[in-house]
Amino acid sequence: MHWDAQRYLDRHGFIIERGQALIDLLAPQAGERVLDLGCGTGDIAAAIAASGADVVGVDASPAMIASARARFPEQDFRIADAAELSFEEAFDAVFSHAVLHWVTRPADAARGIARALKPGGRLVAEFGGHRNCAALEAGFAQALLQVAGRPYPSPWYFPRLPDYTGLLEDIGLVVRAAWHFELPTPLKGSDGLRQWIIQFLPHHLDGLSDAEHEAVLTATEAALRPAIWHDGAWWADYRRLRVVAEKTGQAASDHKV
Ligand code: BEZ
């Protein structure tokens, strides 16, 4: 999918701010090598590097990597698909914030993460869990069908907690902690809902006339206003899955999914 890095920074920078809690959980140490998987605009990689860690940021989007390199030229950013990582025992930690729900080959991603970790290394990740954005997706699906006659196939992977921790354990990582929690999040501005759709679901609007495009957005707002507009803002019904897992001495390749 094409990423609009500037719109992301302008309208969805709160996602970067929310990454700070996960950096605290990572507790990066000076001299550690850390992979930021799905680094986007590079802000979180730069924040991790401020601890003295040596950070490599990867992202599948050339537009995001171009933005990251321009904003943080001293950092190491590379284009790479999370499901096709080629690192071998290169990192003390793999960190990933608000990314793994985009990766629809989760077992391939998990195997690549396990391979990329040194023995004793850790994965610290947070992404959308089961029923993440359930209201948002239902409202948009209803509007898209009514206005444009299009079905809505969800582009995301939002697993249940035991399904994801089981997947990690099947490939040989040891899950040290895991959470599934609600994180209602205000979107920026009275047009926040439509900006969210334009940013994250642009391909579902491809090929619509300007009038249909506007009608889908208006119908989504009408469908969702009773449920997620309050206190002067649209609230995204985020539900996060957060995990900490460790690669112990046993090689991940000894395990099969
Ligand atoms: C999330 O952070 O949960 C998310 C962000 C954009 C699209 C879908 C999910």
mmCIF file with all atom_site columns, N, CA and C in Angstrom, residues 146-215:
data_model
loop_
_atom_site.group_PDB
_atom_site.id
_atom_site.type_symbol
_atom_site.label_atom_id
_atom_site.label_alt_id
_atom_site.label_comp_id
_atom_site.label_asym_id
_atom_site.label_entity_id
_atom_site.label_seq_id
_atom_site.pdbx_PDB_ins_code
_atom_site.Cartn_x
_atom_site.Cartn_y
_atom_site.Cartn_z
_atom_site.occupancy
_atom_site.B_iso_or_equiv
_atom_site.pdbx_formal_charge
_atom_site.auth_seq_id
_atom_site.auth_comp_id
_atom_site.auth_asym_id
_atom_site.auth_atom_id
_atom_site.pdbx_PDB_model_num
ATOM 1   N N  . GLN A 1 146 ? -23.266 0.316   1.143  1.00 0.00 ? 146 GLN A N  1
ATOM 2   C CA . GLN A 1 146 ? -24.480 1.093   0.824  1.00 0.00 ? 146 GLN A CA 1
ATOM 3   C C  . GLN A 1 146 ? -24.224 2.079   -0.314 1.00 0.00 ? 146 GLN A C  1
ATOM 4   N N  . VAL A 1 147 ? -23.119 2.783   -0.251 1.00 0.00 ? 147 VAL A N  1
ATOM 5   C CA . VAL A 1 147 ? -22.881 3.878   -1.208 1.00 0.00 ? 147 VAL A CA 1
ATOM 6   C C  . VAL A 1 147 ? -22.290 3.359   -2.511 1.00 0.00 ? 147 VAL A C  1
ATOM 7   N N  . ALA A 1 148 ? -21.320 2.454   -2.407 1.00 0.00 ? 148 ALA A N  1
ATOM 8   C CA . ALA A 1 148 ? -20.565 2.057   -3.598 1.00 0.00 ? 148 ALA A CA 1
ATOM 9   C C  . ALA A 1 148 ? -20.820 0.605   -4.003 1.00 0.00 ? 148 ALA A C  1
ATOM 10  N N  . GLY A 1 149 ? -21.597 -0.120  -3.209 1.00 0.00 ? 149 GLY A N  1
ATOM 11  C CA . GLY A 1 149 ? -21.882 -1.521  -3.529 1.00 0.00 ? 149 GLY A CA 1
ATOM 12  C C  . GLY A 1 149 ? -20.658 -2.405  -3.415 1.00 0.00 ? 149 GLY A C  1
ATOM 13  N N  . ARG A 1 150 ? -19.670 -1.960  -2.637 1.00 0.00 ? 150 ARG A N  1
ATOM 14  C CA . ARG A 1 150 ? -18.429 -2.736  -2.512 1.00 0.00 ? 150 ARG A CA 1
ATOM 15  C C  . ARG A 1 150 ? -18.386 -3.476  -1.183 1.00 0.00 ? 150 ARG A C  1
ATOM 16  N N  . PRO A 1 151 ? -17.918 -4.729  -1.205 1.00 0.00 ? 151 PRO A N  1
ATOM 17  C CA . PRO A 1 151 ? -17.668 -5.408  0.071  1.00 0.00 ? 151 PRO A CA 1
ATOM 18  C C  . PRO A 1 151 ? -16.403 -4.854  0.708  1.00 0.00 ? 151 PRO A C  1
ATOM 19  N N  . TYR A 1 152 ? -16.256 -5.084  1.991  1.00 0.00 ? 152 TYR A N  1
ATOM 20  C CA . TYR A 1 152 ? -15.072 -4.601  2.706  1.00 0.00 ? 152 TYR A CA 1
ATOM 21  C C  . TYR A 1 152 ? -14.263 -5.779  3.234  1.00 0.00 ? 152 TYR A C  1
ATOM 22  N N  . PRO A 1 153 ? -13.227 -6.181  2.524  1.00 0.00 ? 153 PRO A N  1
ATOM 23  C CA . PRO A 1 153 ? -12.335 -7.182  3.114  1.00 0.00 ? 153 PRO A CA 1
ATOM 24  C C  . PRO A 1 153 ? -11.330 -6.470  4.024  1.00 0.00 ? 153 PRO A C  1
ATOM 25  N N  . SER A 1 154 ? -11.282 -6.859  5.287  1.00 0.00 ? 154 SER A N  1
ATOM 26  C CA . SER A 1 154 ? -10.349 -6.195  6.217  1.00 0.00 ? 154 SER A CA 1
ATOM 27  C C  . SER A 1 154 ? -8.906  -6.502  5.807  1.00 0.00 ? 154 SER A C  1
ATOM 28  N N  . PRO A 1 155 ? -8.061  -5.470  5.764  1.00 0.00 ? 155 PRO A N  1
ATOM 29  C CA . PRO A 1 155 ? -6.661  -5.730  5.391  1.00 0.00 ? 155 PRO A CA 1
ATOM 30  C C  . PRO A 1 155 ? -5.802  -6.192  6.565  1.00 0.00 ? 155 PRO A C  1
ATOM 31  N N  . TRP A 1 156 ? -6.386  -6.304  7.772  1.00 0.00 ? 156 TRP A N  1
ATOM 32  C CA . TRP A 1 156 ? -5.554  -6.441  8.970  1.00 0.00 ? 156 TRP A CA 1
ATOM 33  C C  . TRP A 1 156 ? -5.637  -7.809  9.628  1.00 0.00 ? 156 TRP A C  1
ATOM 34  N N  . TYR A 1 157 ? -4.578  -8.084  10.395 1.00 0.00 ? 157 TYR A N  1
ATOM 35  C CA . TYR A 1 157 ? -4.449  -9.290  11.214 1.00 0.00 ? 157 TYR A CA 1
ATOM 36  C C  . TYR A 1 157 ? -4.543  -8.850  12.673 1.00 0.00 ? 157 TYR A C  1
ATOM 37  N N  . PHE A 1 158 ? -5.679  -9.143  13.303 1.00 0.00 ? 158 PHE A N  1
ATOM 38  C CA . PHE A 1 158 ? -5.888  -8.764  14.700 1.00 0.00 ? 158 PHE A CA 1
ATOM 39  C C  . PHE A 1 158 ? -6.135  -10.047 15.511 1.00 0.00 ? 158 PHE A C  1
ATOM 40  N N  . PRO A 1 159 ? -5.061  -10.732 15.928 1.00 0.00 ? 159 PRO A N  1
ATOM 41  C CA . PRO A 1 159 ? -5.254  -12.052 16.550 1.00 0.00 ? 159 PRO A CA 1
ATOM 42  C C  . PRO A 1 159 ? -5.736  -11.977 17.990 1.00 0.00 ? 159 PRO A C  1
ATOM 43  N N  . ARG A 1 160 ? -6.317  -13.078 18.432 1.00 0.00 ? 160 ARG A N  1
ATOM 44  C CA . ARG A 1 160 ? -6.569  -13.258 19.866 1.00 0.00 ? 160 ARG A CA 1
ATOM 45  C C  . ARG A 1 160 ? -5.239  -13.467 20.561 1.00 0.00 ? 160 ARG A C  1
ATOM 46  N N  . LEU A 1 161 ? -5.176  -13.100 21.822 1.00 0.00 ? 161 LEU A N  1
ATOM 47  C CA . LEU A 1 161 ? -3.910  -13.198 22.558 1.00 0.00 ? 161 LEU A CA 1
ATOM 48  C C  . LEU A 1 161 ? -3.358  -14.636 22.577 1.00 0.00 ? 161 LEU A C  1
ATOM 49  N N  . PRO A 1 162 ? -4.170  -15.663 22.905 1.00 0.00 ? 162 PRO A N  1
ATOM 50  C CA . PRO A 1 162 ? -3.577  -17.011 22.945 1.00 0.00 ? 162 PRO A CA 1
ATOM 51  C C  . PRO A 1 162 ? -3.129  -17.496 21.568 1.00 0.00 ? 162 PRO A C  1
ATOM 52  N N  . ASP A 1 163 ? -3.790  -17.018 20.516 1.00 0.00 ? 163 ASP A N  1
ATOM 53  C CA . ASP A 1 163 ? -3.359  -17.433 19.168 1.00 0.00 ? 163 ASP A CA 1
ATOM 54  C C  . ASP A 1 163 ? -1.972  -16.868 18.873 1.00 0.00 ? 163 ASP A C  1
ATOM 55  N N  . TYR A 1 164 ? -1.740  -15.606 19.248 1.00 0.00 ? 164 TYR A N  1
ATOM 56  C CA . TYR A 1 164 ? -0.439  -15.015 18.922 1.00 0.00 ? 164 TYR A CA 1
ATOM 57  C C  . TYR A 1 164 ? 0.667   -15.542 19.833 1.00 0.00 ? 164 TYR A C  1
ATOM 58  N N  . THR A 1 165 ? 0.389   -15.665 21.119 1.00 0.00 ? 165 THR A N  1
ATOM 59  C CA . THR A 1 165 ? 1.443   -16.195 22.005 1.00 0.00 ? 165 THR A CA 1
ATOM 60  C C  . THR A 1 165 ? 1.737   -17.653 21.625 1.00 0.00 ? 165 THR A C  1
ATOM 61  N N  . GLY A 1 166 ? 0.707   -18.398 21.217 1.00 0.00 ? 166 GLY A N  1
ATOM 62  C CA . GLY A 1 166 ? 0.933   -19.782 20.779 1.00 0.00 ? 166 GLY A CA 1
ATOM 63  C C  . GLY A 1 166 ? 1.807   -19.832 19.544 1.00 0.00 ? 166 GLY A C  1
ATOM 64  N N  . LEU A 1 167 ? 1.573   -18.910 18.635 1.00 0.00 ? 167 LEU A N  1
ATOM 65  C CA . LEU A 1 167 ? 2.398   -18.852 17.405 1.00 0.00 ? 167 LEU A CA 1
ATOM 66  C C  . LEU A 1 167 ? 3.865   -18.587 17.777 1.00 0.00 ? 167 LEU A C  1
ATOM 67  N N  . LEU A 1 168 ? 4.089   -17.646 18.680 1.00 0.00 ? 168 LEU A N  1
ATOM 68  C CA . LEU A 1 168 ? 5.476   -17.341 19.082 1.00 0.00 ? 168 LEU A CA 1
ATOM 69  C C  . LEU A 1 168 ? 6.115   -18.561 19.744 1.00 0.00 ? 168 LEU A C  1
ATOM 70  N N  . GLU A 1 169 ? 5.344   -19.236 20.585 1.00 0.00 ? 169 GLU A N  1
ATOM 71  C CA . GLU A 1 169 ? 5.923   -20.393 21.275 1.00 0.00 ? 169 GLU A CA 1
ATOM 72  C C  . GLU A 1 169 ? 6.166   -21.544 20.315 1.00 0.00 ? 169 GLU A C  1
ATOM 73  N N  . ASP A 1 170 ? 5.324   -21.687 19.310 1.00 0.00 ? 170 ASP A N  1
ATOM 74  C CA . ASP A 1 170 ? 5.528   -22.754 18.316 1.00 0.00 ? 170 ASP A CA 1
ATOM 75  C C  . ASP A 1 170 ? 6.844   -22.595 17.569 1.00 0.00 ? 170 ASP A C  1
ATOM 76  N N  . ILE A 1 171 ? 7.286   -21.338 17.398 1.00 0.00 ? 171 ILE A N  1
ATOM 77  C CA . ILE A 1 171 ? 8.550   -21.172 16.673 1.00 0.00 ? 171 ILE A CA 1
ATOM 78  C C  . ILE A 1 171 ? 9.748   -21.059 17.629 1.00 0.00 ? 171 ILE A C  1
ATOM 79  N N  . GLY A 1 172 ? 9.504   -21.296 18.911 1.00 0.00 ? 172 GLY A N  1
ATOM 80  C CA . GLY A 1 172 ? 10.625  -21.426 19.833 1.00 0.00 ? 172 GLY A CA 1
ATOM 81  C C  . GLY A 1 172 ? 10.909  -20.232 20.708 1.00 0.00 ? 172 GLY A C  1
ATOM 82  N N  . LEU A 1 173 ? 10.091  -19.165 20.611 1.00 0.00 ? 173 LEU A N  1
ATOM 83  C CA . LEU A 1 173 ? 10.272  -18.045 21.538 1.00 0.00 ? 173 LEU A CA 1
ATOM 84  C C  . LEU A 1 173 ? 9.521   -18.369 22.843 1.00 0.00 ? 173 LEU A C  1
ATOM 85  N N  . VAL A 1 174 ? 10.029  -17.850 23.939 1.00 0.00 ? 174 VAL A N  1
ATOM 86  C CA . VAL A 1 174 ? 9.367   -18.048 25.226 1.00 0.00 ? 174 VAL A CA 1
ATOM 87  C C  . VAL A 1 174 ? 8.657   -16.745 25.583 1.00 0.00 ? 174 VAL A C  1
ATOM 88  N N  . VAL A 1 175 ? 7.350   -16.808 25.742 1.00 0.00 ? 175 VAL A N  1
ATOM 89  C CA . VAL A 1 175 ? 6.575   -15.594 26.045 1.00 0.00 ? 175 VAL A CA 1
ATOM 90  C C  . VAL A 1 175 ? 6.717   -15.286 27.530 1.00 0.00 ? 175 VAL A C  1
ATOM 91  N N  . ARG A 1 176 ? 7.255   -14.116 27.825 1.00 0.00 ? 176 ARG A N  1
ATOM 92  C CA . ARG A 1 176 ? 7.474   -13.714 29.226 1.00 0.00 ? 176 ARG A CA 1
ATOM 93  C C  . ARG A 1 176 ? 6.301   -12.916 29.770 1.00 0.00 ? 176 ARG A C  1
ATOM 94  N N  . ALA A 1 177 ? 5.607   -12.187 28.905 1.00 0.00 ? 177 ALA A N  1
ATOM 95  C CA . ALA A 1 177 ? 4.443   -11.407 29.344 1.00 0.00 ? 177 ALA A CA 1
ATOM 96  C C  . ALA A 1 177 ? 3.591   -11.082 28.129 1.00 0.00 ? 177 ALA A C  1
ATOM 97  N N  . ALA A 1 178 ? 2.284   -10.987 28.345 1.00 0.00 ? 178 ALA A N  1
ATOM 98  C CA . ALA A 1 178 ? 1.385   -10.636 27.234 1.00 0.00 ? 178 ALA A CA 1
ATOM 99  C C  . ALA A 1 178 ? 0.132   -9.982  27.801 1.00 0.00 ? 178 ALA A C  1
ATOM 100 N N  . TRP A 1 179 ? -0.354  -8.990  27.085 1.00 0.00 ? 179 TRP A N  1
ATOM 101 C CA . TRP A 1 179 ? -1.540  -8.241  27.504 1.00 0.00 ? 179 TRP A CA 1
ATOM 102 C C  . TRP A 1 179 ? -2.460  -8.034  26.291 1.00 0.00 ? 179 TRP A C  1
ATOM 103 N N  . HIS A 1 180 ? -3.754  -7.971  26.548 1.00 0.00 ? 180 HIS A N  1
ATOM 104 C CA . HIS A 1 180 ? -4.727  -7.557  25.530 1.00 0.00 ? 180 HIS A CA 1
ATOM 105 C C  . HIS A 1 180 ? -5.606  -6.523  26.217 1.00 0.00 ? 180 HIS A C  1
ATOM 106 N N  . PHE A 1 181 ? -5.568  -5.268  25.755 1.00 0.00 ? 181 PHE A N  1
ATOM 107 C CA . PHE A 1 181 ? -6.262  -4.221  26.511 1.00 0.00 ? 181 PHE A CA 1
ATOM 108 C C  . PHE A 1 181 ? -6.891  -3.190  25.576 1.00 0.00 ? 181 PHE A C  1
ATOM 109 N N  . GLU A 1 182 ? -7.905  -2.522  26.095 1.00 0.00 ? 182 GLU A N  1
ATOM 110 C CA . GLU A 1 182 ? -8.597  -1.492  25.310 1.00 0.00 ? 182 GLU A CA 1
ATOM 111 C C  . GLU A 1 182 ? -7.850  -0.170  25.424 1.00 0.00 ? 182 GLU A C  1
ATOM 112 N N  . LEU A 1 183 ? -7.761  0.535   24.328 1.00 0.00 ? 183 LEU A N  1
ATOM 113 C CA . LEU A 1 183 ? -7.057  1.825   24.331 1.00 0.00 ? 183 LEU A CA 1
ATOM 114 C C  . LEU A 1 183 ? -7.819  2.826   23.462 1.00 0.00 ? 183 LEU A C  1
ATOM 115 N N  . PRO A 1 184 ? -9.032  3.255   23.921 1.00 0.00 ? 184 PRO A N  1
ATOM 116 C CA . PRO A 1 184 ? -9.790  4.222   23.123 1.00 0.00 ? 184 PRO A CA 1
ATOM 117 C C  . PRO A 1 184 ? -8.938  5.461   22.894 1.00 0.00 ? 184 PRO A C  1
ATOM 118 N N  . THR A 1 185 ? -8.876  5.888   21.636 1.00 0.00 ? 185 THR A N  1
ATOM 119 C CA . THR A 1 185 ? -7.900  6.917   21.273 1.00 0.00 ? 185 THR A CA 1
ATOM 120 C C  . THR A 1 185 ? -8.577  8.041   20.497 1.00 0.00 ? 185 THR A C  1
ATOM 121 N N  . PRO A 1 186 ? -8.479  9.287   20.987 1.00 0.00 ? 186 PRO A N  1
ATOM 122 C CA . PRO A 1 186 ? -9.113  10.395  20.250 1.00 0.00 ? 186 PRO A CA 1
ATOM 123 C C  . PRO A 1 186 ? -8.357  10.680  18.960 1.00 0.00 ? 186 PRO A C  1
ATOM 124 N N  . LEU A 1 187 ? -9.110  10.843  17.869 1.00 0.00 ? 187 LEU A N  1
ATOM 125 C CA . LEU A 1 187 ? -8.498  11.221  16.597 1.00 0.00 ? 187 LEU A CA 1
ATOM 126 C C  . LEU A 1 187 ? -8.459  12.748  16.534 1.00 0.00 ? 187 LEU A C  1
ATOM 127 N N  . LYS A 1 188 ? -7.515  13.253  15.756 1.00 0.00 ? 188 LYS A N  1
ATOM 128 C CA . LYS A 1 188 ? -7.262  14.699  15.770 1.00 0.00 ? 188 LYS A CA 1
ATOM 129 C C  . LYS A 1 188 ? -8.266  15.451  14.888 1.00 0.00 ? 188 LYS A C  1
ATOM 130 N N  . GLY A 1 189 ? -9.021  16.356  15.471 1.00 0.00 ? 189 GLY A N  1
ATOM 131 C CA . GLY A 1 189 ? -9.880  17.241  14.681 1.00 0.00 ? 189 GLY A CA 1
ATOM 132 C C  . GLY A 1 189 ? -11.256 16.667  14.400 1.00 0.00 ? 189 GLY A C  1
ATOM 133 N N  . SER A 1 190 ? -12.180 17.553  14.000 1.00 0.00 ? 190 SER A N  1
ATOM 134 C CA . SER A 1 190 ? -13.547 17.096  13.725 1.00 0.00 ? 190 SER A CA 1
ATOM 135 C C  . SER A 1 190 ? -13.605 16.262  12.439 1.00 0.00 ? 190 SER A C  1
ATOM 136 N N  . ASP A 1 191 ? -12.540 16.331  11.614 1.00 0.00 ? 191 ASP A N  1
ATOM 137 C CA . ASP A 1 191 ? -12.465 15.471  10.424 1.00 0.00 ? 191 ASP A CA 1
ATOM 138 C C  . ASP A 1 191 ? -11.566 14.249  10.689 1.00 0.00 ? 191 ASP A C  1
ATOM 139 N N  . GLY A 1 192 ? -11.331 13.956  11.973 1.00 0.00 ? 192 GLY A N  1
ATOM 140 C CA . GLY A 1 192 ? -10.383 12.895  12.325 1.00 0.00 ? 192 GLY A CA 1
ATOM 141 C C  . GLY A 1 192 ? -10.758 11.529  11.801 1.00 0.00 ? 192 GLY A C  1
ATOM 142 N N  . LEU A 1 193 ? -12.066 11.234  11.775 1.00 0.00 ? 193 LEU A N  1
ATOM 143 C CA . LEU A 1 193 ? -12.477 9.904   11.311 1.00 0.00 ? 193 LEU A CA 1
ATOM 144 C C  . LEU A 1 193 ? -12.189 9.751   9.819  1.00 0.00 ? 193 LEU A C  1
ATOM 145 N N  . ARG A 1 194 ? -12.552 10.765  9.037  1.00 0.00 ? 194 ARG A N  1
ATOM 146 C CA . ARG A 1 194 ? -12.307 10.638  7.586  1.00 0.00 ? 194 ARG A CA 1
ATOM 147 C C  . ARG A 1 194 ? -10.813 10.657  7.279  1.00 0.00 ? 194 ARG A C  1
ATOM 148 N N  . GLN A 1 195 ? -10.040 11.416  8.053  1.00 0.00 ? 195 GLN A N  1
ATOM 149 C CA . GLN A 1 195 ? -8.585  11.408  7.848  1.00 0.00 ? 195 GLN A CA 1
ATOM 150 C C  . GLN A 1 195 ? -8.000  10.029  8.145  1.00 0.00 ? 195 GLN A C  1
ATOM 151 N N  . TRP A 1 196 ? -8.528  9.372   9.155  1.00 0.00 ? 196 TRP A N  1
ATOM 152 C CA . TRP A 1 196 ? -8.069  8.017   9.512  1.00 0.00 ? 196 TRP A CA 1
ATOM 153 C C  . TRP A 1 196 ? -8.360  7.049   8.361  1.00 0.00 ? 196 TRP A C  1
ATOM 154 N N  . ILE A 1 197 ? -9.566  7.170   7.795  1.00 0.00 ? 197 ILE A N  1
ATOM 155 C CA . ILE A 1 197 ? -9.930  6.274   6.678  1.00 0.00 ? 197 ILE A CA 1
ATOM 156 C C  . ILE A 1 197 ? -9.055  6.554   5.451  1.00 0.00 ? 197 ILE A C  1
ATOM 157 N N  . ILE A 1 198 ? -8.860  7.822   5.147  1.00 0.00 ? 198 ILE A N  1
ATOM 158 C CA . ILE A 1 198 ? -8.050  8.188   3.972  1.00 0.00 ? 198 ILE A CA 1
ATOM 159 C C  . ILE A 1 198 ? -6.602  7.705   4.161  1.00 0.00 ? 198 ILE A C  1
ATOM 160 N N  . GLN A 1 199 ? -6.100  7.785   5.410  1.00 0.00 ? 199 GLN A N  1
ATOM 161 C CA . GLN A 1 199 ? -4.719  7.343   5.662  1.00 0.00 ? 199 GLN A CA 1
ATOM 162 C C  . GLN A 1 199 ? -4.578  5.827   5.591  1.00 0.00 ? 199 GLN A C  1
ATOM 163 N N  . PHE A 1 200 ? -5.504  5.115   6.278  1.00 0.00 ? 200 PHE A N  1
ATOM 164 C CA . PHE A 1 200 ? -5.249  3.694   6.499  1.00 0.00 ? 200 PHE A CA 1
ATOM 165 C C  . PHE A 1 200 ? -6.043  2.756   5.587  1.00 0.00 ? 200 PHE A C  1
ATOM 166 N N  . LEU A 1 201 ? -7.073  3.273   4.918  1.00 0.00 ? 201 LEU A N  1
ATOM 167 C CA . LEU A 1 201 ? -7.860  2.400   4.039  1.00 0.00 ? 201 LEU A CA 1
ATOM 168 C C  . LEU A 1 201 ? -7.981  3.006   2.630  1.00 0.00 ? 201 LEU A C  1
ATOM 169 N N  . PRO A 1 202 ? -6.924  3.622   2.093  1.00 0.00 ? 202 PRO A N  1
ATOM 170 C CA . PRO A 1 202 ? -7.072  4.359   0.832  1.00 0.00 ? 202 PRO A CA 1
ATOM 171 C C  . PRO A 1 202 ? -7.450  3.467   -0.344 1.00 0.00 ? 202 PRO A C  1
ATOM 172 N N  . HIS A 1 203 ? -6.943  2.215   -0.329 1.00 0.00 ? 203 HIS A N  1
ATOM 173 C CA . HIS A 1 203 ? -7.199  1.320   -1.470 1.00 0.00 ? 203 HIS A CA 1
ATOM 174 C C  . HIS A 1 203 ? -8.679  0.951   -1.582 1.00 0.00 ? 203 HIS A C  1
ATOM 175 N N  . HIS A 1 204 ? -9.425  1.015   -0.458 1.00 0.00 ? 204 HIS A N  1
ATOM 176 C CA . HIS A 1 204 ? -10.856 0.703   -0.530 1.00 0.00 ? 204 HIS A CA 1
ATOM 177 C C  . HIS A 1 204 ? -11.646 1.819   -1.218 1.00 0.00 ? 204 HIS A C  1
ATOM 178 N N  . LEU A 1 205 ? -11.011 2.988   -1.349 1.00 0.00 ? 205 LEU A N  1
ATOM 179 C CA . LEU A 1 205 ? -11.683 4.129   -1.991 1.00 0.00 ? 205 LEU A CA 1
ATOM 180 C C  . LEU A 1 205 ? -11.212 4.333   -3.421 1.00 0.00 ? 205 LEU A C  1
ATOM 181 N N  . ASP A 1 206 ? -10.207 3.544   -3.826 1.00 0.00 ? 206 ASP A N  1
ATOM 182 C CA . ASP A 1 206 ? -9.649  3.703   -5.177 1.00 0.00 ? 206 ASP A CA 1
ATOM 183 C C  . ASP A 1 206 ? -10.739 3.577   -6.236 1.00 0.00 ? 206 ASP A C  1
ATOM 184 N N  . GLY A 1 207 ? -10.687 4.441   -7.240 1.00 0.00 ? 207 GLY A N  1
ATOM 185 C CA . GLY A 1 207 ? -11.579 4.303   -8.395 1.00 0.00 ? 207 GLY A CA 1
ATOM 186 C C  . GLY A 1 207 ? -12.965 4.884   -8.173 1.00 0.00 ? 207 GLY A C  1
ATOM 187 N N  . LEU A 1 208 ? -13.271 5.360   -6.960 1.00 0.00 ? 208 LEU A N  1
ATOM 188 C CA . LEU A 1 208 ? -14.580 6.000   -6.742 1.00 0.00 ? 208 LEU A CA 1
ATOM 189 C C  . LEU A 1 208 ? -14.545 7.409   -7.328 1.00 0.00 ? 208 LEU A C  1
ATOM 190 N N  . SER A 1 209 ? -15.699 7.878   -7.806 1.00 0.00 ? 209 SER A N  1
ATOM 191 C CA . SER A 1 209 ? -15.784 9.282   -8.230 1.00 0.00 ? 209 SER A CA 1
ATOM 192 C C  . SER A 1 209 ? -15.639 10.163  -6.990 1.00 0.00 ? 209 SER A C  1
ATOM 193 N N  . ASP A 1 210 ? -15.376 11.448  -7.212 1.00 0.00 ? 210 ASP A N  1
ATOM 194 C CA . ASP A 1 210 ? -15.255 12.366  -6.072 1.00 0.00 ? 210 ASP A CA 1
ATOM 195 C C  . ASP A 1 210 ? -16.538 12.356  -5.231 1.00 0.00 ? 210 ASP A C  1
ATOM 196 N N  . ALA A 1 211 ? -17.689 12.288  -5.931 1.00 0.00 ? 211 ALA A N  1
ATOM 197 C CA . ALA A 1 211 ? -18.972 12.317  -5.211 1.00 0.00 ? 211 ALA A CA 1
ATOM 198 C C  . ALA A 1 211 ? -19.151 11.049  -4.373 1.00 0.00 ? 211 ALA A C  1
ATOM 199 N N  . GLU A 1 212 ? -18.785 9.899   -4.945 1.00 0.00 ? 212 GLU A N  1
ATOM 200 C CA . GLU A 1 212 ? -18.925 8.643   -4.186 1.00 0.00 ? 212 GLU A CA 1
ATOM 201 C C  . GLU A 1 212 ? -17.958 8.628   -2.993 1.00 0.00 ? 212 GLU A C  1
ATOM 202 N N  . HIS A 1 213 ? -16.735 9.096   -3.251 1.00 0.00 ? 213 HIS A N  1
ATOM 203 C CA . HIS A 1 213 ? -15.714 9.162   -2.204 1.00 0.00 ? 213 HIS A CA 1
ATOM 204 C C  . HIS A 1 213 ? -16.264 9.959   -1.010 1.00 0.00 ? 213 HIS A C  1
ATOM 205 N N  . GLU A 1 214 ? -16.785 11.132  -1.306 1.00 0.00 ? 214 GLU A N  1
ATOM 206 C CA . GLU A 1 214 ? -17.340 11.990  -0.260 1.00 0.00 ? 214 GLU A CA 1
ATOM 207 C C  . GLU A 1 214 ? -18.537 11.312  0.416  1.00 0.00 ? 214 GLU A C  1
ATOM 208 N N  . ALA A 1 215 ? -19.356 10.644  -0.392 1.00 0.00 ? 215 ALA A N  1
ATOM 209 C CA . ALA A 1 215 ? -20.560 10.013  0.172  1.00 0.00 ? 215 ALA A CA 1
ATOM 210 C C  . ALA A 1 215 ? -20.187 8.863   1.108  1.00 0.00 ? 215 ALA A C  1
#
